mmCIF file with all atom_site columns, C-alpha atoms in Angstrom:
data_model
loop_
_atom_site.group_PDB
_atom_site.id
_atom_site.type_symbol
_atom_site.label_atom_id
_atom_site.label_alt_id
_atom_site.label_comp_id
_atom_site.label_asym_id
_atom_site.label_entity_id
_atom_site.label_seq_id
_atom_site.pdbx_PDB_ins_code
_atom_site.Cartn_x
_atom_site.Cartn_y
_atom_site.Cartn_z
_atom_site.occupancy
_atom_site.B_iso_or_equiv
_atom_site.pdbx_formal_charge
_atom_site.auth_seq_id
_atom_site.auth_comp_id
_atom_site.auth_asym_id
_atom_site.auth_atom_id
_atom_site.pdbx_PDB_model_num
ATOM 1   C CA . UNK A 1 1   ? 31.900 -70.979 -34.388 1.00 70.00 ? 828 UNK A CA 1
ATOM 2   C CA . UNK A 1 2   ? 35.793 -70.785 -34.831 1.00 85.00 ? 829 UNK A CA 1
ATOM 3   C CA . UNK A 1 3   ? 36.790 -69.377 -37.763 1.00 83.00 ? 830 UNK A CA 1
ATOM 4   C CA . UNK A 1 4   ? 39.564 -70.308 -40.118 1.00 88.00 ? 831 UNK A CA 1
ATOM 5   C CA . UNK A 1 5   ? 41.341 -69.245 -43.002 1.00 86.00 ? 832 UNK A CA 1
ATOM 6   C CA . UNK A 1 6   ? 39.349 -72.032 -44.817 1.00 88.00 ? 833 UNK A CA 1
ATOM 7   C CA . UNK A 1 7   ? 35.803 -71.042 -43.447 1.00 89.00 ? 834 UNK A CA 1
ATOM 8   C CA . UNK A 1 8   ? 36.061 -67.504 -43.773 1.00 90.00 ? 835 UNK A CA 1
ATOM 9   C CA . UNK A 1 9   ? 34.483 -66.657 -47.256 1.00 89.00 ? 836 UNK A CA 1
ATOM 10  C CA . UNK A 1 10  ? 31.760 -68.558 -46.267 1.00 90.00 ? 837 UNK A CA 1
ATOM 11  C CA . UNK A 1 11  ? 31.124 -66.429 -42.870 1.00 89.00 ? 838 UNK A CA 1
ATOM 12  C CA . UNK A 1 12  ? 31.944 -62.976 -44.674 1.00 90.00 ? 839 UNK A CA 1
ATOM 13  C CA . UNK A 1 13  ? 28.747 -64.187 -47.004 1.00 91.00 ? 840 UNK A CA 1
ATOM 14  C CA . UNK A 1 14  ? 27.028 -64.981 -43.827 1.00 92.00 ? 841 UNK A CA 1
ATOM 15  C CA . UNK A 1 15  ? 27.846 -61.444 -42.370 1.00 92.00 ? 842 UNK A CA 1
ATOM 16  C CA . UNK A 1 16  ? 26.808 -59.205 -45.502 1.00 93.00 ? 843 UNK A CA 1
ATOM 17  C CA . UNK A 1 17  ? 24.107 -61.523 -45.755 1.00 93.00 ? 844 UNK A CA 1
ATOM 18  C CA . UNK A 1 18  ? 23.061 -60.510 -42.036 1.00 93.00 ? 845 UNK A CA 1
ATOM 19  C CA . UNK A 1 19  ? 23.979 -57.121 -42.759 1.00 94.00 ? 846 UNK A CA 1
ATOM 20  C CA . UNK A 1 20  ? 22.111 -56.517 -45.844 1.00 92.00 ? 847 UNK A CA 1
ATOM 21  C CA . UNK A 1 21  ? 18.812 -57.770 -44.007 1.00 92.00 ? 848 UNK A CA 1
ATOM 22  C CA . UNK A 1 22  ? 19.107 -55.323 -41.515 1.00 92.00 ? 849 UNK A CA 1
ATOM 23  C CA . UNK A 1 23  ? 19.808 -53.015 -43.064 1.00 90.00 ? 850 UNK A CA 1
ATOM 24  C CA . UNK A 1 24  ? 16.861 -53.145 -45.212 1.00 89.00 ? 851 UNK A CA 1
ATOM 25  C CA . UNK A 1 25  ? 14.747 -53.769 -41.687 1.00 88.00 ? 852 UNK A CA 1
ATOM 26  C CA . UNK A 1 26  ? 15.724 -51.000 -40.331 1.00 87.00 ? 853 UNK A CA 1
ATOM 27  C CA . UNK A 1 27  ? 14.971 -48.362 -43.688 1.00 85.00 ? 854 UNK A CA 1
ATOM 28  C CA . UNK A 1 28  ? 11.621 -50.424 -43.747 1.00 81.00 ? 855 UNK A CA 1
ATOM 29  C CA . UNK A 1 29  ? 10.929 -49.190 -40.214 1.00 77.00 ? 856 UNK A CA 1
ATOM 30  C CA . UNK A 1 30  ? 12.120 -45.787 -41.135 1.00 71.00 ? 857 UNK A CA 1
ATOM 31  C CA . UNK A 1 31  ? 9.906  -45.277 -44.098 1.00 69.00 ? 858 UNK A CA 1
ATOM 32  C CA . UNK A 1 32  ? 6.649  -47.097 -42.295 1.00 64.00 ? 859 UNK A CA 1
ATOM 33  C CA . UNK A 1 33  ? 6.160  -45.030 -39.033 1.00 59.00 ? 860 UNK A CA 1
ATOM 34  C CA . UNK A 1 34  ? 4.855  -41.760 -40.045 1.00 60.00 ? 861 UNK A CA 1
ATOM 35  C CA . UNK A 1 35  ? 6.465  -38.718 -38.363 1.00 59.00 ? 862 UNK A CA 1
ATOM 36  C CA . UNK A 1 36  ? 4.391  -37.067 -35.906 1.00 72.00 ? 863 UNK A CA 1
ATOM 37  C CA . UNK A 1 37  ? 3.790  -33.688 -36.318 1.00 84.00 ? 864 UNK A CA 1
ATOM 38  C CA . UNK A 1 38  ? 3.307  -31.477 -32.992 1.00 87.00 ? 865 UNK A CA 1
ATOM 39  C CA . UNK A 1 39  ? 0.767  -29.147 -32.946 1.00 92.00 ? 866 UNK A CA 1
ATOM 40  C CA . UNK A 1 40  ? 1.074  -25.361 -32.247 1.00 94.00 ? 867 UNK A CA 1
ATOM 41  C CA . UNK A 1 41  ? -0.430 -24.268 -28.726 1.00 95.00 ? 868 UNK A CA 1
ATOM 42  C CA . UNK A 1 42  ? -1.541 -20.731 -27.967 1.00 95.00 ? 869 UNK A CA 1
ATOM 43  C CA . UNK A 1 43  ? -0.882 -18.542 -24.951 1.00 96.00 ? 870 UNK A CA 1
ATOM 44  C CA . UNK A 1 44  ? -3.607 -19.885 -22.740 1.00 96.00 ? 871 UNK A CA 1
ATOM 45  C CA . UNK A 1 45  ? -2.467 -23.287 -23.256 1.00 97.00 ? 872 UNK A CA 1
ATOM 46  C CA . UNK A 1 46  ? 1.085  -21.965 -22.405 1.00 96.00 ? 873 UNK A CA 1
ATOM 47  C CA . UNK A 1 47  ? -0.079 -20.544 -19.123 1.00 97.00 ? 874 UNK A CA 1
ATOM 48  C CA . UNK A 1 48  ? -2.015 -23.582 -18.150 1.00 97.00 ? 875 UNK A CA 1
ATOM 49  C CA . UNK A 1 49  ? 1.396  -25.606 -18.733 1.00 95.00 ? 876 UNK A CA 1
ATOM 50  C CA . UNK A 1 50  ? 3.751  -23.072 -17.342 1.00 95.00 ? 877 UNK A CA 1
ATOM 51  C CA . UNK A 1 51  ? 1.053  -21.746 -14.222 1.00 95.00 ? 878 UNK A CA 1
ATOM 52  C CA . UNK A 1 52  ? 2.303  -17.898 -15.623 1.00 96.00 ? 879 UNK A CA 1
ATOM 53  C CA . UNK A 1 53  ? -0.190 -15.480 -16.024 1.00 97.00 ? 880 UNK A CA 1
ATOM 54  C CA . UNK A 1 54  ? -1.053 -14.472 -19.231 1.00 96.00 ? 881 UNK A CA 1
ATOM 55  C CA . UNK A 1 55  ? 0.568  -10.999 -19.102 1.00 97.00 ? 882 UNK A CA 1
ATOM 56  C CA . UNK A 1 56  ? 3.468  -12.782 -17.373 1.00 97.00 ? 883 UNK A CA 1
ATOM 57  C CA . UNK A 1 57  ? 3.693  -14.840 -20.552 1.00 96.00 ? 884 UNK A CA 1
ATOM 58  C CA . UNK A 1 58  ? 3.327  -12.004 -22.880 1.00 96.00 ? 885 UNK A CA 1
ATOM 59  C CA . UNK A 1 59  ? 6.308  -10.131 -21.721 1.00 96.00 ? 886 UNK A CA 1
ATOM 60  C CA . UNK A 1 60  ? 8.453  -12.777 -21.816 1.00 95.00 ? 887 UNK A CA 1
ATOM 61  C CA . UNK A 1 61  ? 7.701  -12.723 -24.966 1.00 95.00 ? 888 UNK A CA 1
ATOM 62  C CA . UNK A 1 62  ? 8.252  -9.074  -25.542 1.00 95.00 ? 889 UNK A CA 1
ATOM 63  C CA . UNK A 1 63  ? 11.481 -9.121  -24.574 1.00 96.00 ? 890 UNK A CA 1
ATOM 64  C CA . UNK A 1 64  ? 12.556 -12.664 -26.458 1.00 95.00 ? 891 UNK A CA 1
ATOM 65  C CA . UNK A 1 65  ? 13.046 -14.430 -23.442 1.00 94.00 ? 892 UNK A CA 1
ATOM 66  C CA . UNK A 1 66  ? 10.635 -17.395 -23.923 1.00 94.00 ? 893 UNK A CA 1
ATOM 67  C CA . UNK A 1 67  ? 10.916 -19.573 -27.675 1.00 95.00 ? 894 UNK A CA 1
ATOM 68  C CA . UNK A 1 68  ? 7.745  -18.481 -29.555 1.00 95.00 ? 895 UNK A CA 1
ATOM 69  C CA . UNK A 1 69  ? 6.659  -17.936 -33.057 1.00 95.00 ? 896 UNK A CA 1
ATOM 70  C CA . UNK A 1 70  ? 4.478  -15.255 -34.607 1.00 93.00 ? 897 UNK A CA 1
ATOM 71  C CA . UNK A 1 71  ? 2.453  -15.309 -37.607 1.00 90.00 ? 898 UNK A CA 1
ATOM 72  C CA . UNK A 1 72  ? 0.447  -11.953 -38.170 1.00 90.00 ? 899 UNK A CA 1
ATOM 73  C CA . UNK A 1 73  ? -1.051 -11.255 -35.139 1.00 89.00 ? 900 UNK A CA 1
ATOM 74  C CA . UNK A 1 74  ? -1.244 -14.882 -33.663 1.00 92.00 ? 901 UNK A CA 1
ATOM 75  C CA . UNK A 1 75  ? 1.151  -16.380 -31.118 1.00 95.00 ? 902 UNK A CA 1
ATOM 76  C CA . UNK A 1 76  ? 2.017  -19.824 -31.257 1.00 96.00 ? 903 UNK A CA 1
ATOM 77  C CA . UNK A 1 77  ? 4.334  -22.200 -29.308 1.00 96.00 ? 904 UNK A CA 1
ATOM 78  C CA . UNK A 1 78  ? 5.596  -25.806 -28.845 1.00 95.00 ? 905 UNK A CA 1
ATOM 79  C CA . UNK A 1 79  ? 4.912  -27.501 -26.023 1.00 95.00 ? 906 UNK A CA 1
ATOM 80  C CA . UNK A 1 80  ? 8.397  -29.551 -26.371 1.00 93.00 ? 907 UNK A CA 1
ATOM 81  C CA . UNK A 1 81  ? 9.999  -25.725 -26.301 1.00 94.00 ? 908 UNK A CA 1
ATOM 82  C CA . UNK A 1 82  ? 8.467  -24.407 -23.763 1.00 95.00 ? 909 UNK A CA 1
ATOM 83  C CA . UNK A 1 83  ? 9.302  -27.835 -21.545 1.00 94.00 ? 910 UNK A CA 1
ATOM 84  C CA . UNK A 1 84  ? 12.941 -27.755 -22.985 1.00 94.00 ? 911 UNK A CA 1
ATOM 85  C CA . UNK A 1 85  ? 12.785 -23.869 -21.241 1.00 93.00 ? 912 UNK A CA 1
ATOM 86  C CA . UNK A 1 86  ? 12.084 -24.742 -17.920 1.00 93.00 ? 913 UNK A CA 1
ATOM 87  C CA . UNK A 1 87  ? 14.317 -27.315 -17.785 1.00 92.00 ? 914 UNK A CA 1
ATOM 88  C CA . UNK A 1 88  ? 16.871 -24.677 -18.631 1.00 90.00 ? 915 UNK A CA 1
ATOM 89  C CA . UNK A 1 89  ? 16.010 -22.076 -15.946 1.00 86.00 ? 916 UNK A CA 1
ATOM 90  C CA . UNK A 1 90  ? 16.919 -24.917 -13.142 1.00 86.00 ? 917 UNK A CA 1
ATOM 91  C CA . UNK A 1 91  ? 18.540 -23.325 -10.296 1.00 89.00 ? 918 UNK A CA 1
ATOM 92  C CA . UNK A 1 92  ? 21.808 -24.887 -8.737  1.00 86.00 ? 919 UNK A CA 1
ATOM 93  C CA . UNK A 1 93  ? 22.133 -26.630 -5.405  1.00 92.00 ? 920 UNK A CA 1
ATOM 94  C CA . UNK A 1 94  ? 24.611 -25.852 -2.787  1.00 92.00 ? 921 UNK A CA 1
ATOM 95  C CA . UNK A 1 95  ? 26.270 -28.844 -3.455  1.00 91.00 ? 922 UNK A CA 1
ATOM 96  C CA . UNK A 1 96  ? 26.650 -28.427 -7.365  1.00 89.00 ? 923 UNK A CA 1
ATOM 97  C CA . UNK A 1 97  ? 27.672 -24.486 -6.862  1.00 92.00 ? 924 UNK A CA 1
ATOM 98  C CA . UNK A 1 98  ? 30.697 -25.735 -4.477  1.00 93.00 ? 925 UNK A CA 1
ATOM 99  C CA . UNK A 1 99  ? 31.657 -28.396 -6.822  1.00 92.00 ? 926 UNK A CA 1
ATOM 100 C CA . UNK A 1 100 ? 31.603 -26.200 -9.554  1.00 90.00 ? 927 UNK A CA 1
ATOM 101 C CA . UNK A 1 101 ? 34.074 -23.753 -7.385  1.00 91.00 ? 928 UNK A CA 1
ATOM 102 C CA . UNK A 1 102 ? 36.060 -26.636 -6.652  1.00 90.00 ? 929 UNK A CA 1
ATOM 103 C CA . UNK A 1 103 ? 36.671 -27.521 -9.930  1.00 90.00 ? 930 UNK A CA 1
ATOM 104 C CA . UNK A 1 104 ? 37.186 -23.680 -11.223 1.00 91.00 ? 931 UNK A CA 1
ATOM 105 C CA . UNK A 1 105 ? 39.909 -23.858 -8.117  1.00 89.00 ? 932 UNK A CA 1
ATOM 106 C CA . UNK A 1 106 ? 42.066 -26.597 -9.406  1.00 88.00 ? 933 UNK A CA 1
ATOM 107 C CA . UNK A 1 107 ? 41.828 -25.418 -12.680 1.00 87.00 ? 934 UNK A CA 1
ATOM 108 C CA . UNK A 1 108 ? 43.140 -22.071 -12.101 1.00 85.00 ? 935 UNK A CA 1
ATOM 109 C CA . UNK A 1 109 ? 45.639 -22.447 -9.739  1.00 75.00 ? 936 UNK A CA 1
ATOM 110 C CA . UNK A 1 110 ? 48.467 -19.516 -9.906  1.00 66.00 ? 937 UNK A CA 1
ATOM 111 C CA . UNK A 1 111 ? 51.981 -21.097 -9.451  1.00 47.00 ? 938 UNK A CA 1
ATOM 112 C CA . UNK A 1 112 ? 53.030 -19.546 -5.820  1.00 41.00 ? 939 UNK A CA 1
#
């Protein structure tokens, strides 16, 4: 469709038109899917997922270095958090160390 100075009211319409029906399709899908909740895990779960010994698991914990929450005496986790924290312990390749050297290089070059 080519649009003109004559034609274009009508094609704005058309446009909010579209606009306003998705709109409301969208905030009708929003409001229809029920949020999933995820459940707590405990320890033992934890270990299963991570293959760390319990004790392993509990001095991480001691010393704040895996995400965990307490509630009285009971430990609880998320197994989205504790996947999100192995992902962050990766370790770096060769080849990603040297580019990241490279790139430290050529930024910090001292004029000679």
């Amino acid at each position: 469709m080519i649009i003109t100075f004559e034609n274009f009211p009508t094609v704005l319409a058309e446009v909010l038109a579209l606009q306003k029906e998705l709109k409301a399709l969208l905030l009708s899908k929003a409001t229809n899917q029920p949020q999933e909740l995820e459940e707590p895990i405990n320890i033992k779960e934890v270990a299963k997922l991570t293959e760390l010994s319990v004790p392993t698991l509990y001095g991480y914990v001691q010393r704040n270095e895996i995400p965990h929450y307490k509630k009285g005496n009971r430990l609880k986790f998320f197994k989205s958090e504790i996947l999100n924290w192995i992902k962050e312990s990766k370790v770096k390749t060769v080849s990603e160390i040297e580019a990241d050297a490279d790139t430290y290089l050529s930024n910090n070059k001292k004029a000679v």
